[in-house]
Coordinates of C-alpha atoms in Angstrom, one line a residue:
M1003 CA -62.9 68.1 9.3
T1004 CA -65.7 68.2 11.9
G1005 CA -66.0 67.1 15.5
R1006 CA -68.9 66.4 17.8
A1007 CA -70.1 68.5 20.8
L1008 CA -72.9 67.9 23.3
Y1009 CA -75.4 70.6 24.1
F1010 CA -78.0 70.8 26.7
T1011 CA -80.9 72.1 24.7
G1012 CA -83.9 72.2 27.1
D1013 CA -85.4 70.4 30.1
E1014 CA -84.5 66.7 29.8
S1015 CA -83.0 67.3 26.3
V1016 CA -79.5 67.0 24.9
A1017 CA -78.2 67.1 21.4
V1018 CA -74.9 66.2 19.7
R1019 CA -73.9 68.6 17.0
E1020 CA -71.2 68.5 14.4
Q1021 CA -68.9 71.5 14.5
P1022 CA -65.6 72.4 12.7
I1023 CA -62.3 71.3 14.3
S1024 CA -60.3 74.5 14.6
D1025 CA -56.5 74.8 14.3
P1026 CA -54.8 76.0 17.5
G1027 CA -53.9 79.7 17.5
P1028 CA -50.8 81.2 19.1
G1029 CA -50.3 79.9 22.7
Q1030 CA -53.0 77.1 22.2
V1031 CA -53.1 73.4 21.8
R1032 CA -55.7 71.1 20.3
V1033 CA -56.9 68.2 22.3
R1034 CA -58.7 65.1 21.0
T1035 CA -61.0 63.7 23.7
E1036 CA -60.7 60.1 24.6
R1037 CA -63.3 60.0 27.4
S1038 CA -65.3 62.5 29.5
G1039 CA -67.2 61.8 32.7
I1040 CA -70.7 62.8 33.4
S1041 CA -71.5 64.3 36.8
P1042 CA -74.8 62.8 38.0
G1043 CA -75.1 65.6 40.5
T1044 CA -74.4 69.0 38.8
E1045 CA -75.2 67.8 35.2
L1046 CA -78.5 66.3 36.2
L1047 CA -79.5 69.7 37.6
V1048 CA -78.7 71.2 34.3
Y1049 CA -80.4 68.5 32.4
R1050 CA -83.6 68.7 34.5
G1051 CA -83.7 72.5 34.4
D1052 CA -83.1 72.8 38.2
V1053 CA -80.5 75.6 37.8
S1054 CA -81.3 79.3 37.4
S1055 CA -80.8 80.2 33.7
E1056 CA -79.2 83.5 34.8
L1057 CA -76.5 81.9 37.0
P1058 CA -73.0 82.0 35.5
T1059 CA -71.8 78.5 34.7
D1060 CA -68.4 78.6 36.5
E1061 CA -66.3 81.7 36.5
T1062 CA -63.2 79.8 37.7
I1063 CA -63.1 77.5 34.6
D1064 CA -62.0 79.1 31.3
A1065 CA -63.8 76.7 29.2
L1066 CA -67.2 77.4 30.7
E1067 CA -68.6 80.8 29.6
G1068 CA -71.9 82.4 29.9
T1069 CA -74.9 81.3 32.0
F1070 CA -77.0 78.2 32.4
S1071 CA -79.5 79.3 29.8
Y1072 CA -80.3 76.8 27.0
P1073 CA -78.6 75.8 24.7
L1074 CA -75.3 75.4 26.5
Q1075 CA -72.3 73.2 26.6
Y1076 CA -71.4 71.9 30.1
G1077 CA -69.2 69.3 31.7
Y1078 CA -65.8 69.4 33.4
A1079 CA -64.1 66.0 33.2
A1080 CA -62.4 65.5 29.8
V1081 CA -59.4 63.4 29.1
G1082 CA -57.5 63.3 25.8
R1083 CA -54.4 63.7 23.9
V1084 CA -52.8 66.8 22.4
T1085 CA -52.9 66.5 18.6
D1086 CA -51.6 69.9 17.5
V1087 CA -49.9 73.0 19.0
G1088 CA -50.0 76.6 18.0
A1089 CA -47.2 79.1 17.6
G1090 CA -45.1 79.6 20.7
V1091 CA -46.1 76.2 22.3
D1092 CA -43.4 73.6 22.9
D1093 CA -43.6 70.5 20.7
E1094 CA -43.2 68.4 23.9
W1095 CA -46.9 68.8 24.4
L1096 CA -47.7 66.8 21.2
D1097 CA -49.3 63.4 22.1
R1098 CA -49.3 64.1 25.8
R1099 CA -52.3 62.9 27.7
V1100 CA -54.1 65.6 29.6
F1101 CA -57.1 66.2 31.8
A1102 CA -59.1 69.3 31.3
F1103 CA -62.1 71.0 33.0
N1104 CA -63.9 71.1 29.7
P1105 CA -67.4 70.3 28.3
H1106 CA -68.2 67.1 26.5
E1107 CA -66.8 67.5 23.0
S1108 CA -64.5 65.4 20.7
H1109 CA -62.0 68.2 20.1
F1110 CA -61.2 71.4 21.9
L1111 CA -58.6 74.2 22.0
A1112 CA -57.0 75.2 25.3
D1113 CA -54.2 77.2 26.8
P1114 CA -51.6 74.6 28.1
E1115 CA -51.6 76.3 31.5
T1116 CA -55.2 75.2 32.0
L1117 CA -54.5 71.5 31.3
V1118 CA -53.4 68.8 33.8
P1119 CA -50.8 66.5 32.3
T1120 CA -51.4 62.9 33.5
T1121 CA -50.0 59.4 33.2
L1122 CA -53.3 58.0 34.5
S1123 CA -55.4 56.0 32.2
P1124 CA -58.5 57.8 30.8
E1125 CA -60.7 55.7 33.1
Q1126 CA -58.7 56.8 36.1
A1127 CA -58.3 60.4 35.0
V1128 CA -62.0 61.2 34.6
F1129 CA -62.2 60.9 38.4
I1130 CA -59.8 63.9 38.9
P1131 CA -62.5 66.6 39.5
N1132 CA -64.7 64.4 41.8
A1133 CA -61.6 63.2 43.7
E1134 CA -60.5 66.8 44.1
A1135 CA -64.0 67.7 45.4
A1136 CA -63.7 64.7 47.8
A1137 CA -60.3 65.9 49.0
N1138 CA -61.7 69.4 49.5
F1139 CA -64.5 68.0 51.7
V1140 CA -62.1 66.0 53.8
M1141 CA -59.7 69.0 54.2
D1142 CA -62.5 71.3 55.1
G1143 CA -64.0 68.8 57.6
R1144 CA -60.7 68.0 59.4
P1145 CA -61.8 64.6 60.8
R1146 CA -60.2 64.0 64.2
F1147 CA -58.7 60.9 65.5
G1148 CA -61.4 58.5 66.7
A1149 CA -64.2 60.6 65.1
R1150 CA -67.6 59.2 64.1
V1151 CA -68.4 60.3 60.5
A1152 CA -71.4 59.8 58.2
V1153 CA -71.3 60.5 54.4
F1154 CA -74.8 61.0 53.0
G1155 CA -75.0 60.2 49.3
Q1156 CA -72.8 57.6 47.6
G1157 CA -72.7 58.8 44.0
P1158 CA -69.2 59.2 42.5
V1159 CA -68.3 62.1 44.8
G1160 CA -69.7 60.5 47.9
L1161 CA -68.0 57.2 47.2
L1162 CA -64.7 58.9 46.7
T1163 CA -65.1 60.9 49.9
T1164 CA -65.8 57.6 51.7
A1165 CA -62.7 56.1 50.2
L1166 CA -60.5 59.0 51.4
L1167 CA -62.0 59.0 54.9
A1168 CA -61.5 55.3 55.2
E1169 CA -57.7 56.0 55.3
F1170 CA -58.2 58.1 58.5
P1171 CA -58.1 56.6 62.0
L1172 CA -61.8 57.1 62.6
S1173 CA -63.8 55.1 65.1
C1174 CA -66.7 54.6 62.7
L1175 CA -67.4 55.6 59.1
V1176 CA -71.0 55.3 58.0
A1177 CA -72.2 55.7 54.3
V1178 CA -75.9 56.5 53.7
D1179 CA -77.6 55.9 50.4
P1180 CA -81.0 54.5 49.4
C1181 CA -79.3 52.3 46.7
G1182 CA -78.2 48.8 47.8
A1183 CA -75.5 48.5 45.1
R1184 CA -74.0 51.8 46.2
R1185 CA -74.0 50.7 49.8
D1186 CA -72.1 47.6 48.7
L1187 CA -69.6 49.8 46.9
S1188 CA -69.2 51.9 50.1
R1189 CA -68.3 48.8 52.1
S1190 CA -65.8 47.8 49.6
L1191 CA -64.2 51.2 49.8
G1192 CA -63.8 51.0 53.5
A1193 CA -67.1 52.2 55.1
D1194 CA -67.7 50.4 58.5
R1195 CA -71.4 50.5 57.9
A1196 CA -73.6 51.4 54.9
L1197 CA -77.3 52.2 55.6
A1198 CA -80.4 53.2 53.8
P1199 CA -81.9 56.5 55.0
D1200 CA -84.7 54.8 56.9
E1201 CA -82.1 52.9 59.0
L1202 CA -80.5 55.9 60.6
D1203 CA -81.9 55.1 64.1
E1204 CA -79.4 52.2 64.1
I1205 CA -76.4 54.4 64.5
D1206 CA -75.0 56.5 67.3
E1207 CA -74.7 60.2 66.8
V1208 CA -71.8 61.3 64.7
D1209 CA -69.2 64.0 65.2
M1210 CA -69.3 65.1 61.5
A1211 CA -71.9 64.5 58.8
I1212 CA -71.1 65.3 55.2
E1213 CA -74.1 65.9 52.9
L1214 CA -73.4 64.9 49.3
S1215 CA -76.6 63.4 48.1
G1216 CA -78.1 66.4 46.2
N1217 CA -81.3 65.7 48.1
P1218 CA -82.5 68.5 50.4
T1219 CA -84.2 65.9 52.7
A1220 CA -80.8 64.4 53.5
L1221 CA -79.6 67.6 54.9
D1222 CA -82.3 67.5 57.6
D1223 CA -81.3 63.8 58.3
A1224 CA -77.6 64.9 58.5
I1225 CA -78.4 67.4 61.1
D1226 CA -80.5 65.0 63.1
V1227 CA -77.7 62.4 63.4
T1228 CA -75.0 65.0 64.3
A1229 CA -74.1 65.1 68.0
Y1230 CA -73.9 68.2 70.3
A1231 CA -71.3 70.7 68.9
G1232 CA -70.8 68.5 65.9
Q1233 CA -70.3 69.7 62.3
V1234 CA -72.4 69.3 59.2
L1235 CA -70.6 69.9 56.0
V1236 CA -72.8 70.7 52.9
G1237 CA -71.2 69.7 49.6
S1238 CA -74.4 69.2 47.7
W1239 CA -75.6 71.8 45.2
Y1240 CA -79.4 71.8 45.3
G1241 CA -80.0 74.2 42.4
T1242 CA -83.4 75.6 42.6
K1243 CA -84.9 72.9 44.8
D1244 CA -86.5 74.1 48.0
V1245 CA -84.7 73.2 51.2
N1246 CA -86.9 72.8 54.3
L1247 CA -85.0 72.2 57.6
G1248 CA -86.4 71.4 61.1
L1249 CA -84.5 73.9 63.1
G1250 CA -86.6 73.8 66.2
D1251 CA -85.6 73.6 69.9
A1252 CA -83.3 70.6 69.4
Y1253 CA -81.2 72.3 66.9
H1254 CA -81.3 75.6 68.7
R1255 CA -79.6 74.2 71.6
S1256 CA -77.3 71.8 69.7
H1257 CA -74.4 74.2 68.9
I1258 CA -74.1 72.2 65.7
R1259 CA -72.1 74.0 63.0
I1260 CA -73.3 73.9 59.4
R1261 CA -70.9 75.1 56.8
S1262 CA -70.6 75.0 53.0
S1263 CA -67.7 73.4 51.1
Q1264 CA -67.1 73.8 47.4
V1265 CA -64.1 72.8 45.3
S1266 CA -63.7 75.9 43.0
R1267 CA -61.6 77.8 45.5
I1268 CA -59.3 76.9 48.4
D1269 CA -60.7 77.6 51.8
P1270 CA -58.9 80.6 53.3
D1271 CA -57.9 78.4 56.2
H1272 CA -55.7 76.4 53.9
A1273 CA -54.7 79.1 51.4
D1274 CA -51.3 79.9 53.1
R1275 CA -50.0 76.4 52.3
W1276 CA -52.3 74.9 49.6
D1277 CA -53.2 75.9 46.1
K1278 CA -55.1 74.0 43.4
D1279 CA -51.9 72.7 41.8
R1280 CA -50.8 71.1 45.1
R1281 CA -54.3 69.7 45.7
L1282 CA -54.4 68.2 42.2
D1283 CA -50.9 66.7 42.7
A1284 CA -52.1 65.0 45.7
V1285 CA -55.3 63.8 44.0
R1286 CA -53.4 62.3 41.0
A1287 CA -51.1 60.4 43.3
W1288 CA -54.0 59.0 45.3
L1289 CA -55.8 58.0 42.2
A1290 CA -52.7 56.2 40.8
E1291 CA -52.8 54.0 44.0
T1292 CA -56.5 53.4 44.2
D1293 CA -58.6 50.9 42.3
L1294 CA -61.9 52.6 41.4
S1295 CA -62.8 50.3 38.4
A1296 CA -65.9 49.2 40.2
L1297 CA -67.4 52.7 40.0
H1298 CA -67.3 52.6 36.2
T1299 CA -70.7 51.2 35.4
H1300 CA -71.5 52.5 31.9
A1301 CA -69.7 54.0 28.9
F1302 CA -71.7 55.4 25.8
D1303 CA -70.3 56.8 22.6
V1304 CA -71.1 60.5 22.6
S1305 CA -73.7 59.9 19.8
R1306 CA -75.7 58.1 22.4
A1307 CA -75.6 60.8 25.0
T1308 CA -79.4 61.0 25.2
E1309 CA -79.4 57.4 26.5
A1310 CA -76.7 58.2 29.0
Y1311 CA -78.6 61.1 30.6
R1312 CA -81.9 59.2 30.6
L1313 CA -80.2 56.3 32.4
L1314 CA -79.0 58.7 35.1
D1315 CA -82.3 60.5 35.3
E1316 CA -84.7 57.6 35.2
R1317 CA -82.7 54.7 36.6
P1318 CA -80.2 56.2 39.0
D1319 CA -79.8 53.0 41.0
D1320 CA -78.4 51.3 37.9
A1321 CA -75.5 53.6 37.4
V1322 CA -72.6 55.2 39.3
Q1323 CA -70.0 56.7 37.0
V1324 CA -71.1 57.1 33.4
T1325 CA -68.7 58.2 30.7
L1326 CA -68.8 59.3 27.1
T1327 CA -66.3 58.0 24.5
Y1328 CA -65.3 59.6 21.2
D1329 CA -64.1 56.8 18.9

């Protein structure tokens, strides 16, 4: 019995390979994937070769080993059902739907402790990692009552961040993206205004800007629209792209704070009360109550993965959340 696994094999090249489906060992379960979500941010960096080949993939995720050198498996949004359990694992795991931070493949083995049981549909559950990232940005940003906030980039993570911020008592929430369809989605999720990057002179300065576009130019724009003593939160990963910022006199006297925010670890400011389990619990509860169906624009069988990545790379305005299926 064989399954299928996606490999990044070179710049702008992916391949789907058949591989044996292994039986679970002691303390393991086997999961059959129903759906996995493609990240148009991180995964496109890998697809395009914009990540250092010597960089470790993610030391906080057990399923991601080694570095970003080709060929490699990558991905972190898999939803499926447990089909077999190894010795020492309770049979209650059988047929349970789970989310896993796992690469794109039809079957995989996992330690049950690394899985997130869920009653969400596969379409909802693939948003777990991006919704967790959005929750992390909001927690790190700490928006205040009546604040003016701008979110740069309205891909899946940016849209989810906008949706979360829309539940806060802000005075103004602005979404920024060059794609008109994504700006429309931003408004439907609660943004007060949605602007193209060349329309930024139409807004007042903001107290906080969150940069999630993956475009280094947007970071400069985010700094420009942030008010005196405001905050710029950088959630984008630019990979090996050059970042050129205009940090002249205006910035020097601005007292603007620029800080990074990344989801793998809990910020020390929250670590006394929050851990990843608590954050994931909150994310799953929010996803269960939030209709994000409009964000699902394309689904491809894993055998058509090349088409999926070409779509995201060559026609990004046509897609938001792209998923792979494994029928």
